[in-house]
Every structure is written in C-alpha cells, then in structure tokens.
Amino acid sequence: MNQLPYVVVILGTAGSGKTTLSASLLDFLYDNQLDAAVVNLDPAVERLPYKPDVDVRDYVDARELMKQLGLGPNGALIAAIDALSLKIEELVEEIESLRTNYIIVDTPGQMELFAFRETGPLVIRSITESYKSVSLFLIDAIQASRPSNYFSTLLLAASTQFRISLPQINVLTKVDMVPQKVVEEIIGYHEEPPLLATRVVEDRSSSLMWSEDDVLVLAERLLNMDIVPVSSKTMLGFDELYAYIQRVVAGGEDYYTEEPSPRL
Ligand SMILES: Nc1nc2c(ncn2[C@@H]2O[C@H](COP(=O)(O)OP(=O)(O)OP(=O)(O)O)[C@@H](O)[C@H]2O)c(=O)[nH]1
Ligand SMILES: [Mg+2]
C-alpha cells in the first residue's frame, strides 16, 4: 500500500459518544476490508472499548498527575495535555509509523479543555498536517431533541471548527435512544431553518436576549451543514457516514475503487 492514510478526528462534548463511535467506526472499516488504527488522545480515560494502536497515556498520565500535583480531574487533564506539547514529536512519529488506510483519533472527554486551549489544536495540527483529514463533531441526539440545545450545540460545533481548522462533518449520535420522529424533526430543521428559529424562541429559558430574526440569521448559516444520524450500537447510518468521510478526504473516490485489495 503506497497511499497515505486518511485521518478522522472524533470531537464532541463530554459523553457525546466519541469513544464508542471510534470503536464502531473501526469495526465498520474492518468489516469492509479496510485497515484502520486508533489513536487515543484522552490521557484520563480508564477503560477503552478498543485496543489503541497509539495511546497518549504512554506519554502523559492524567491520573498520575492528579496524585503527584494534588490536582482535580480538570486541572490534571489540562496539565496532561500541556505536558503533551513537549512530546508531540514523539507522538507524531509513532503515528506516522502506522501503515493503514485510516487513522481514527479519539479526543478527550472535556472538549473545552482540549479544543479551546492552545495545546489541543496544536496536537491535532501536528497529527493531521501530512494527511488528508476530516473531523467528526458528535451531537448527542438525546440532548439535541430540545431545539434550544440543538441550536447551541450547532454554535459549539461551528466554534470548534474555528479552533481545529479541519473540514468537519456534524454527526447526530445515539439515534437508537430517541424516537424516529425526533430524528426526523432534527433533520427537518436543515430543510426549514425558520422552524428551528421559532422553536428556539418559544423555549423561554434560552431566548430572553435574542429575537427570532437574530436566531434565524445564525440558524440558516449553521443548518447549511448537513447532519448525519448514526447509532454506534446498531450501526445505523454508518454507510452514509462513510460516504461523507470519503467525499471529504478522497473527493468521493473510495478505497474500494482505488485499490482492489486494500488490506495490508
Ligand atoms: N444507546 C447508545 N448509547 C451510546 C451510543 N454511543 C455512545 N453511547 C453511550 O453513551 C455513553 C458515553 O459514550 P462514550 O463513547 O464514552 O462518549 P465519549 O464522548 O467518549 O465520552 P467522554 O470521553 O467521557 O467524554 C456510554 O455509556 C456509551 O455506551 C449509541 O450510539 N447508542
Ligand atoms: Mg471518550
């Protein structure tokens, strides 16, 4: 195999399903005769449902820092990610030694401590700069079922894209946990932004400072990006997600067509 791997960075708020989706995407690619490796960038995670090919815990250990420096979990995560900035070269070297079709990068739970501080984007840039890369921003369908939550998470998705500077696909996760009607409603907002704007304003707890017109201006822009519904438990939507990823990294071409026998 002489083609460089594609990199898929998994981002999203705490508990949005990043680690579970990383494991399911790995399984999906394997089931489709594609090789993939996973990089765990969460220095605080205890258990993973996949075996990481590269593990940030081999470089920095948030739990150890918690003990050594007497820090709380967030302080330890910040210290661990900052300490990683001194070891980026080694980490990137290990990632570059992977010979595979796809590299999946699972990121830390407390996204704001990662994406909105200096080191997180620097680590992502260092990992992705030699490869065609895409980021997935995960949005929990249970959270998104409330219109004002969906709107504010779309704002966060946009703001994350500004920080990470990669082409981004928004992904609605855990769709097996909400009624089909809720998923259809969320997808429907993308066809009809004024509906979301009306519902956000109706939700009084969130709309005190915003007029419907203000919300609509932003909603129209934010809903311009598609959302891909998936379940990492039932694998629903993974074919479509894969097609989206391919469109970004390979311009619609596919390993299936690029290489007759992509397994290493
Ligand atoms: N039913 C269902 N549960 C899911 C799905 N994806 C994730 N979960 C559950 O949601 C919880 C959080 O999932 P994780 O994959 O740990 O989420 P995360 O974003 O990695 O979480 P942190 O790294 O701790 O922020 C777990 O209990 C998962 O089993 C899904 O598609 N369907
Ligand atoms: Mg996780």
mmCIF file of C-alpha atoms and ligand atoms in Angstrom:
data_model
loop_
_atom_site.group_PDB
_atom_site.id
_atom_site.type_symbol
_atom_site.label_atom_id
_atom_site.label_comp_id
_atom_site.label_asym_id
_atom_site.label_seq_id
_atom_site.Cartn_x
_atom_site.Cartn_y
_atom_site.Cartn_z
ATOM 1 C CA MET A 1 0.000 0.000 0.000
ATOM 2 C CA ASN A 2 1.603 3.250 -1.006
ATOM 3 C CA GLN A 3 -1.224 5.668 -0.375
ATOM 4 C CA LEU A 4 -1.074 7.694 2.853
ATOM 5 C CA PRO A 5 -3.778 7.001 5.424
ATOM 6 C CA TYR A 6 -6.746 9.278 5.860
ATOM 7 C CA VAL A 7 -7.183 10.773 9.344
ATOM 8 C CA VAL A 8 -10.608 11.011 11.035
ATOM 9 C CA VAL A 9 -10.597 13.141 14.216
ATOM 10 C CA ILE A 10 -13.531 12.499 16.578
ATOM 11 C CA LEU A 11 -14.671 15.576 18.535
ATOM 12 C CA GLY A 12 -17.720 16.368 20.639
ATOM 13 C CA THR A 13 -18.890 17.333 24.116
ATOM 14 C CA ALA A 14 -18.350 15.041 27.123
ATOM 15 C CA GLY A 15 -20.319 11.838 26.779
ATOM 16 C CA SER A 16 -21.446 12.543 23.200
ATOM 17 C CA GLY A 17 -20.191 9.085 22.166
ATOM 18 C CA LYS A 18 -16.673 9.750 20.812
ATOM 19 C CA THR A 19 -15.015 6.639 22.213
ATOM 20 C CA THR A 20 -17.917 4.335 21.311
ATOM 21 C CA LEU A 21 -18.057 5.740 17.766
ATOM 22 C CA SER A 22 -14.279 5.329 17.402
ATOM 23 C CA ALA A 23 -14.665 1.619 18.221
ATOM 24 C CA SER A 24 -17.688 1.196 15.921
ATOM 25 C CA LEU A 25 -16.022 3.023 13.017
ATOM 26 C CA LEU A 26 -13.005 0.739 13.433
ATOM 27 C CA ASP A 27 -15.313 -2.326 13.260
ATOM 28 C CA PHE A 28 -17.172 -0.895 10.268
ATOM 29 C CA LEU A 29 -13.958 -0.323 8.318
ATOM 30 C CA TYR A 30 -12.687 -3.796 9.175
ATOM 31 C CA ASP A 31 -15.994 -5.345 8.107
ATOM 32 C CA ASN A 32 -15.497 -3.581 4.779
ATOM 33 C CA GLN A 33 -11.988 -4.978 4.352
ATOM 34 C CA LEU A 34 -10.288 -1.701 5.228
ATOM 35 C CA ASP A 35 -7.483 -1.393 7.714
ATOM 36 C CA ALA A 36 -7.700 1.226 10.442
ATOM 37 C CA ALA A 37 -5.757 2.227 13.529
ATOM 38 C CA VAL A 38 -6.988 4.172 16.553
ATOM 39 C CA VAL A 39 -5.111 6.851 18.452
ATOM 40 C CA ASN A 40 -6.356 7.529 21.978
ATOM 41 C CA LEU A 41 -5.703 11.173 22.905
ATOM 42 C CA ASP A 42 -7.608 11.050 26.224
ATOM 43 C CA PRO A 43 -4.961 10.995 28.994
ATOM 44 C CA ALA A 44 -7.626 10.477 31.687
ATOM 45 C CA VAL A 45 -9.607 7.574 30.249
ATOM 46 C CA GLU A 46 -9.673 4.379 32.322
ATOM 47 C CA ARG A 47 -11.215 1.808 30.005
ATOM 48 C CA LEU A 48 -11.470 1.758 26.235
ATOM 49 C CA PRO A 49 -13.698 -0.473 24.089
ATOM 50 C CA TYR A 50 -10.876 -0.731 21.509
ATOM 51 C CA LYS A 51 -7.205 -1.532 21.727
ATOM 52 C CA PRO A 52 -5.400 1.728 20.860
ATOM 53 C CA ASP A 53 -2.543 1.484 18.365
ATOM 54 C CA VAL A 54 -1.122 4.706 19.795
ATOM 55 C CA ASP A 55 -2.034 5.764 23.334
ATOM 56 C CA VAL A 56 -1.409 9.212 24.810
ATOM 57 C CA ARG A 57 -1.292 7.549 28.253
ATOM 58 C CA ASP A 58 2.107 6.134 27.257
ATOM 59 C CA TYR A 59 3.308 9.761 27.099
ATOM 60 C CA VAL A 60 1.330 11.541 29.834
ATOM 61 C CA ASP A 61 -0.865 10.178 32.584
ATOM 62 C CA ALA A 62 -3.566 12.477 33.968
ATOM 63 C CA ARG A 63 -4.254 10.149 36.910
ATOM 64 C CA GLU A 64 -0.628 10.150 37.937
ATOM 65 C CA LEU A 65 -0.511 13.990 37.652
ATOM 66 C CA MET A 66 -3.619 14.181 39.835
ATOM 67 C CA LYS A 67 -1.785 12.290 42.563
ATOM 68 C CA GLN A 68 1.613 13.953 42.117
ATOM 69 C CA LEU A 69 0.380 17.541 41.896
ATOM 70 C CA GLY A 70 -2.731 17.195 44.038
ATOM 71 C CA LEU A 71 -4.941 18.368 41.160
ATOM 72 C CA GLY A 72 -8.627 17.778 40.471
ATOM 73 C CA PRO A 73 -9.702 15.958 37.284
ATOM 74 C CA ASN A 74 -9.928 19.091 35.105
ATOM 75 C CA GLY A 75 -6.626 20.518 36.376
ATOM 76 C CA ALA A 76 -4.950 17.165 35.747
ATOM 77 C CA LEU A 77 -6.350 16.983 32.214
ATOM 78 C CA ILE A 78 -5.056 20.496 31.475
ATOM 79 C CA ALA A 79 -1.634 19.610 32.944
ATOM 80 C CA ALA A 80 -1.521 16.354 30.954
ATOM 81 C CA ILE A 81 -2.434 17.986 27.645
ATOM 82 C CA ASP A 82 0.041 20.820 28.278
ATOM 83 C CA ALA A 83 2.760 18.269 29.150
ATOM 84 C CA LEU A 84 1.978 16.560 25.863
ATOM 85 C CA SER A 85 3.091 19.658 23.979
ATOM 86 C CA LEU A 86 6.670 18.675 24.889
ATOM 87 C CA LYS A 87 6.181 15.190 23.449
ATOM 88 C CA ILE A 88 4.285 15.945 20.263
ATOM 89 C CA GLU A 89 7.199 14.988 18.016
ATOM 90 C CA GLU A 90 7.471 11.503 19.521
ATOM 91 C CA LEU A 91 3.705 11.041 19.366
ATOM 92 C CA VAL A 92 3.542 12.133 15.729
ATOM 93 C CA GLU A 93 6.482 9.882 14.849
ATOM 94 C CA GLU A 94 4.654 6.900 16.337
ATOM 95 C CA ILE A 95 1.502 7.792 14.403
ATOM 96 C CA GLU A 96 3.468 8.229 11.184
ATOM 97 C CA SER A 97 4.880 4.714 11.565
ATOM 98 C CA LEU A 98 1.352 3.256 11.287
ATOM 99 C CA ARG A 99 0.730 1.533 7.969
ATOM 100 C CA THR A 100 -3.002 1.564 7.487
ATOM 101 C CA ASN A 101 -5.860 3.006 5.412
ATOM 102 C CA TYR A 102 -7.467 5.112 8.150
ATOM 103 C CA ILE A 103 -6.290 6.634 11.406
ATOM 104 C CA ILE A 104 -9.119 7.354 13.859
ATOM 105 C CA VAL A 105 -8.247 9.917 16.564
ATOM 106 C CA ASP A 106 -10.362 9.744 19.748
ATOM 107 C CA THR A 107 -10.125 13.001 21.745
ATOM 108 C CA PRO A 108 -10.538 13.800 25.485
ATOM 109 C CA GLY A 109 -13.928 13.962 27.187
ATOM 110 C CA GLN A 110 -13.743 17.553 28.393
ATOM 111 C CA MET A 111 -13.665 19.035 24.927
ATOM 112 C CA GLU A 112 -13.451 22.648 26.087
ATOM 113 C CA LEU A 113 -10.174 21.863 27.860
ATOM 114 C CA PHE A 114 -8.836 20.359 24.665
ATOM 115 C CA ALA A 115 -10.187 22.292 21.704
ATOM 116 C CA PHE A 116 -10.299 25.697 23.391
ATOM 117 C CA ARG A 117 -6.816 25.735 24.892
ATOM 118 C CA GLU A 118 -3.567 26.081 22.946
ATOM 119 C CA THR A 119 -2.173 22.556 23.028
ATOM 120 C CA GLY A 120 -5.212 20.615 21.752
ATOM 121 C CA PRO A 121 -5.398 22.304 18.327
ATOM 122 C CA LEU A 122 -1.580 22.176 18.119
ATOM 123 C CA VAL A 123 -1.602 18.398 18.692
ATOM 124 C CA ILE A 124 -4.352 17.922 16.083
ATOM 125 C CA ARG A 125 -2.493 20.121 13.583
ATOM 126 C CA SER A 126 0.743 18.185 14.126
ATOM 127 C CA ILE A 127 -1.021 14.852 13.628
ATOM 128 C CA THR A 128 -3.075 15.853 10.592
ATOM 129 C CA GLU A 129 -0.762 18.122 8.617
ATOM 130 C CA SER A 130 0.736 15.329 6.491
ATOM 131 C CA TYR A 131 -2.569 13.625 5.722
ATOM 132 C CA LYS A 132 -5.949 14.256 4.180
ATOM 133 C CA SER A 133 -8.053 14.710 7.255
ATOM 134 C CA VAL A 134 -11.606 15.296 8.410
ATOM 135 C CA SER A 135 -13.136 15.897 11.814
ATOM 136 C CA LEU A 136 -16.463 14.500 13.029
ATOM 137 C CA PHE A 137 -18.319 16.665 15.552
ATOM 138 C CA LEU A 138 -20.655 14.446 17.553
ATOM 139 C CA ILE A 139 -24.004 15.744 18.790
ATOM 140 C CA ASP A 140 -25.960 13.592 21.235
ATOM 141 C CA ALA A 141 -29.493 13.017 19.890
ATOM 142 C CA ILE A 142 -30.965 12.993 23.406
ATOM 143 C CA GLN A 143 -29.559 16.469 24.069
ATOM 144 C CA ALA A 144 -30.464 17.677 20.582
ATOM 145 C CA SER A 145 -34.101 16.696 20.973
ATOM 146 C CA ARG A 146 -34.651 20.044 22.703
ATOM 147 C CA PRO A 147 -34.475 22.756 19.984
ATOM 148 C CA SER A 148 -32.524 25.311 22.057
ATOM 149 C CA ASN A 149 -29.950 22.625 22.911
ATOM 150 C CA TYR A 150 -29.586 21.674 19.264
ATOM 151 C CA PHE A 151 -29.097 25.307 18.284
ATOM 152 C CA SER A 152 -26.474 25.926 20.978
ATOM 153 C CA THR A 153 -24.631 22.698 20.125
ATOM 154 C CA LEU A 154 -24.507 23.756 16.460
ATOM 155 C CA LEU A 155 -22.911 27.028 17.628
ATOM 156 C CA LEU A 156 -20.366 24.984 19.576
ATOM 157 C CA ALA A 157 -19.744 22.808 16.505
ATOM 158 C CA ALA A 158 -19.010 25.929 14.446
ATOM 159 C CA SER A 159 -16.784 27.361 17.135
ATOM 160 C CA THR A 160 -14.879 24.046 17.361
ATOM 161 C CA GLN A 161 -14.297 24.134 13.622
ATOM 162 C CA PHE A 162 -12.745 27.590 14.011
ATOM 163 C CA ARG A 163 -10.344 26.149 16.606
ATOM 164 C CA ILE A 164 -9.450 22.919 14.847
ATOM 165 C CA SER A 165 -9.488 24.197 11.231
ATOM 166 C CA LEU A 166 -10.356 20.915 9.542
ATOM 167 C CA PRO A 167 -13.220 20.088 7.184
ATOM 168 C CA GLN A 168 -15.945 18.983 9.581
ATOM 169 C CA ILE A 169 -18.944 16.660 9.418
ATOM 170 C CA ASN A 170 -21.618 17.020 12.109
ATOM 171 C CA VAL A 171 -22.877 13.651 13.326
ATOM 172 C CA LEU A 172 -26.052 13.013 15.351
ATOM 173 C CA THR A 173 -25.204 10.128 17.698
ATOM 174 C CA LYS A 174 -27.260 7.655 19.766
ATOM 175 C CA VAL A 175 -30.257 7.830 17.424
ATOM 176 C CA ASP A 176 -31.304 4.405 18.753
ATOM 177 C CA MET A 177 -32.131 6.176 22.033
ATOM 178 C CA VAL A 178 -34.712 8.632 20.704
ATOM 179 C CA PRO A 179 -37.956 8.097 18.727
ATOM 180 C CA GLN A 180 -37.554 8.164 14.937
ATOM 181 C CA LYS A 181 -39.851 11.234 14.934
ATOM 182 C CA VAL A 182 -37.229 13.233 16.885
ATOM 183 C CA VAL A 183 -34.504 12.351 14.371
ATOM 184 C CA GLU A 184 -36.792 13.367 11.502
ATOM 185 C CA GLU A 185 -37.547 16.678 13.242
ATOM 186 C CA ILE A 186 -33.838 17.451 13.671
ATOM 187 C CA ILE A 187 -33.062 16.610 10.052
ATOM 188 C CA GLY A 188 -36.131 18.622 9.036
ATOM 189 C CA TYR A 189 -34.634 21.785 10.569
ATOM 190 C CA HIS A 190 -31.903 21.596 7.910
ATOM 191 C CA GLU A 191 -34.595 21.831 5.219
ATOM 192 C CA GLU A 192 -36.534 24.504 7.094
ATOM 193 C CA PRO A 193 -34.331 26.714 9.351
ATOM 194 C CA PRO A 194 -37.224 29.070 10.343
ATOM 195 C CA LEU A 195 -38.847 26.150 12.160
ATOM 196 C CA LEU A 196 -35.814 25.791 14.426
ATOM 197 C CA ALA A 197 -35.624 29.564 14.973
ATOM 198 C CA THR A 198 -39.299 29.649 16.030
ATOM 199 C CA ARG A 199 -38.860 26.735 18.415
ATOM 200 C CA VAL A 200 -35.687 28.177 19.953
ATOM 201 C CA VAL A 201 -37.503 31.423 20.692
ATOM 202 C CA GLU A 202 -40.537 29.563 22.056
ATOM 203 C CA ASP A 203 -38.206 27.861 24.524
ATOM 204 C CA ARG A 204 -38.303 30.744 27.000
ATOM 205 C CA SER A 205 -35.385 29.634 29.141
ATOM 206 C CA SER A 206 -32.939 30.330 26.324
ATOM 207 C CA SER A 207 -34.389 33.153 24.293
ATOM 208 C CA LEU A 208 -34.550 36.171 26.563
ATOM 209 C CA MET A 209 -31.836 38.139 24.758
ATOM 210 C CA TRP A 210 -32.469 37.003 21.196
ATOM 211 C CA SER A 211 -35.131 37.893 18.683
ATOM 212 C CA GLU A 212 -36.372 35.261 16.272
ATOM 213 C CA ASP A 213 -34.714 37.161 13.417
ATOM 214 C CA ASP A 214 -31.356 37.087 15.222
ATOM 215 C CA VAL A 215 -31.661 33.352 15.782
ATOM 216 C CA LEU A 216 -32.746 32.783 12.194
ATOM 217 C CA VAL A 217 -29.684 34.551 10.740
ATOM 218 C CA LEU A 218 -27.420 32.162 12.620
ATOM 219 C CA ALA A 219 -29.664 29.110 12.213
ATOM 220 C CA GLU A 220 -29.693 29.494 8.433
ATOM 221 C CA ARG A 221 -25.916 29.532 8.368
ATOM 222 C CA LEU A 222 -25.452 26.689 10.874
ATOM 223 C CA LEU A 223 -28.085 24.429 9.318
ATOM 224 C CA ASN A 224 -26.418 24.806 5.951
ATOM 225 C CA MET A 225 -24.121 21.977 7.026
ATOM 226 C CA ASP A 226 -25.685 18.519 6.868
ATOM 227 C CA ILE A 227 -26.075 16.324 9.914
ATOM 228 C CA VAL A 228 -25.528 12.567 9.637
ATOM 229 C CA PRO A 229 -27.636 10.436 12.027
ATOM 230 C CA VAL A 230 -25.932 7.310 13.389
ATOM 231 C CA SER A 231 -26.086 4.749 16.154
ATOM 232 C CA SER A 232 -22.806 3.258 17.304
ATOM 233 C CA LYS A 233 -24.799 0.468 18.966
ATOM 234 C CA THR A 234 -26.896 -0.688 15.990
ATOM 235 C CA MET A 235 -24.503 0.640 13.284
ATOM 236 C CA LEU A 236 -27.396 2.519 11.684
ATOM 237 C CA GLY A 237 -26.112 5.285 9.398
ATOM 238 C CA PHE A 238 -22.502 4.118 9.179
ATOM 239 C CA ASP A 239 -22.714 3.519 5.418
ATOM 240 C CA GLU A 240 -23.833 7.113 4.976
ATOM 241 C CA LEU A 241 -21.196 8.409 7.407
ATOM 242 C CA TYR A 242 -18.512 6.528 5.496
ATOM 243 C CA ALA A 243 -19.732 8.085 2.235
ATOM 244 C CA TYR A 244 -19.496 11.573 3.798
ATOM 245 C CA ILE A 245 -15.968 10.890 5.062
ATOM 246 C CA GLN A 246 -14.925 9.656 1.615
ATOM 247 C CA ARG A 247 -16.359 12.711 -0.080
ATOM 248 C CA VAL A 248 -14.198 14.957 2.111
ATOM 249 C CA VAL A 249 -10.925 13.019 2.191
ATOM 250 C CA ALA A 250 -10.971 11.424 -1.239
ATOM 251 C CA GLY A 251 -13.337 13.709 -3.131
ATOM 252 C CA GLY A 252 -15.867 10.892 -3.455
ATOM 253 C CA GLU A 253 -13.369 8.269 -4.522
ATOM 254 C CA ASP A 254 -13.162 5.186 -2.470
ATOM 255 C CA TYR A 255 -10.568 2.732 -1.307
ATOM 256 C CA TYR A 256 -12.842 0.070 -2.778
ATOM 257 C CA THR A 257 -12.257 1.530 -6.230
ATOM 258 C CA GLU A 258 -8.770 2.920 -5.672
ATOM 259 C CA GLU A 259 -7.295 -0.380 -4.602
ATOM 260 C CA PRO A 260 -8.585 -3.844 -5.315
ATOM 261 C CA SER A 261 -7.065 -5.338 -2.156
ATOM 262 C CA PRO A 262 -6.640 -2.652 0.466
ATOM 263 C CA ARG A 263 -5.936 -4.914 3.473
ATOM 264 C CA LEU A 264 -2.284 -4.905 4.464
HETATM 265 N N1 LIG B 1 -27.564 3.584 23.010
HETATM 266 C C1 LIG B 1 -26.437 4.145 22.634
HETATM 267 N N2 LIG B 1 -25.532 4.523 23.558
HETATM 268 C C2 LIG B 1 -24.376 5.090 23.138
HETATM 269 C C3 LIG B 1 -24.090 5.314 21.762
HETATM 270 N N3 LIG B 1 -22.884 5.905 21.677
HETATM 271 C C4 LIG B 1 -22.431 6.024 22.948
HETATM 272 N N4 LIG B 1 -23.326 5.533 23.825
HETATM 273 C C5 LIG B 1 -23.203 5.520 25.300
HETATM 274 O O1 LIG B 1 -23.003 6.848 25.751
HETATM 275 C C6 LIG B 1 -22.088 6.872 26.844
HETATM 276 C C7 LIG B 1 -20.917 7.809 26.532
HETATM 277 O O2 LIG B 1 -20.241 7.249 25.415
HETATM 278 P P1 LIG B 1 -18.679 7.467 25.177
HETATM 279 O O3 LIG B 1 -18.368 6.787 23.898
HETATM 280 O O4 LIG B 1 -17.892 7.097 26.372
HETATM 281 O O5 LIG B 1 -18.654 9.040 24.989
HETATM 282 P P2 LIG B 1 -17.372 9.989 24.952
HETATM 283 O O6 LIG B 1 -17.763 11.175 24.152
HETATM 284 O O7 LIG B 1 -16.178 9.221 24.545
HETATM 285 O O8 LIG B 1 -17.289 10.349 26.493
HETATM 286 P P3 LIG B 1 -16.080 11.073 27.256
HETATM 287 O O9 LIG B 1 -14.817 10.733 26.536
HETATM 288 O O10 LIG B 1 -16.146 10.508 28.638
HETATM 289 O O11 LIG B 1 -16.466 12.493 27.208
HETATM 290 C C8 LIG B 1 -21.676 5.421 27.070
HETATM 291 O O12 LIG B 1 -22.471 4.892 28.101
HETATM 292 C C9 LIG B 1 -21.979 4.747 25.757
HETATM 293 O O13 LIG B 1 -22.280 3.368 25.890
HETATM 294 C C10 LIG B 1 -25.082 4.924 20.792
HETATM 295 O O14 LIG B 1 -24.951 5.105 19.578
HETATM 296 N N5 LIG B 1 -26.221 4.346 21.293
HETATM 297 MG MG MG B 2 -14.228 9.149 25.412
#
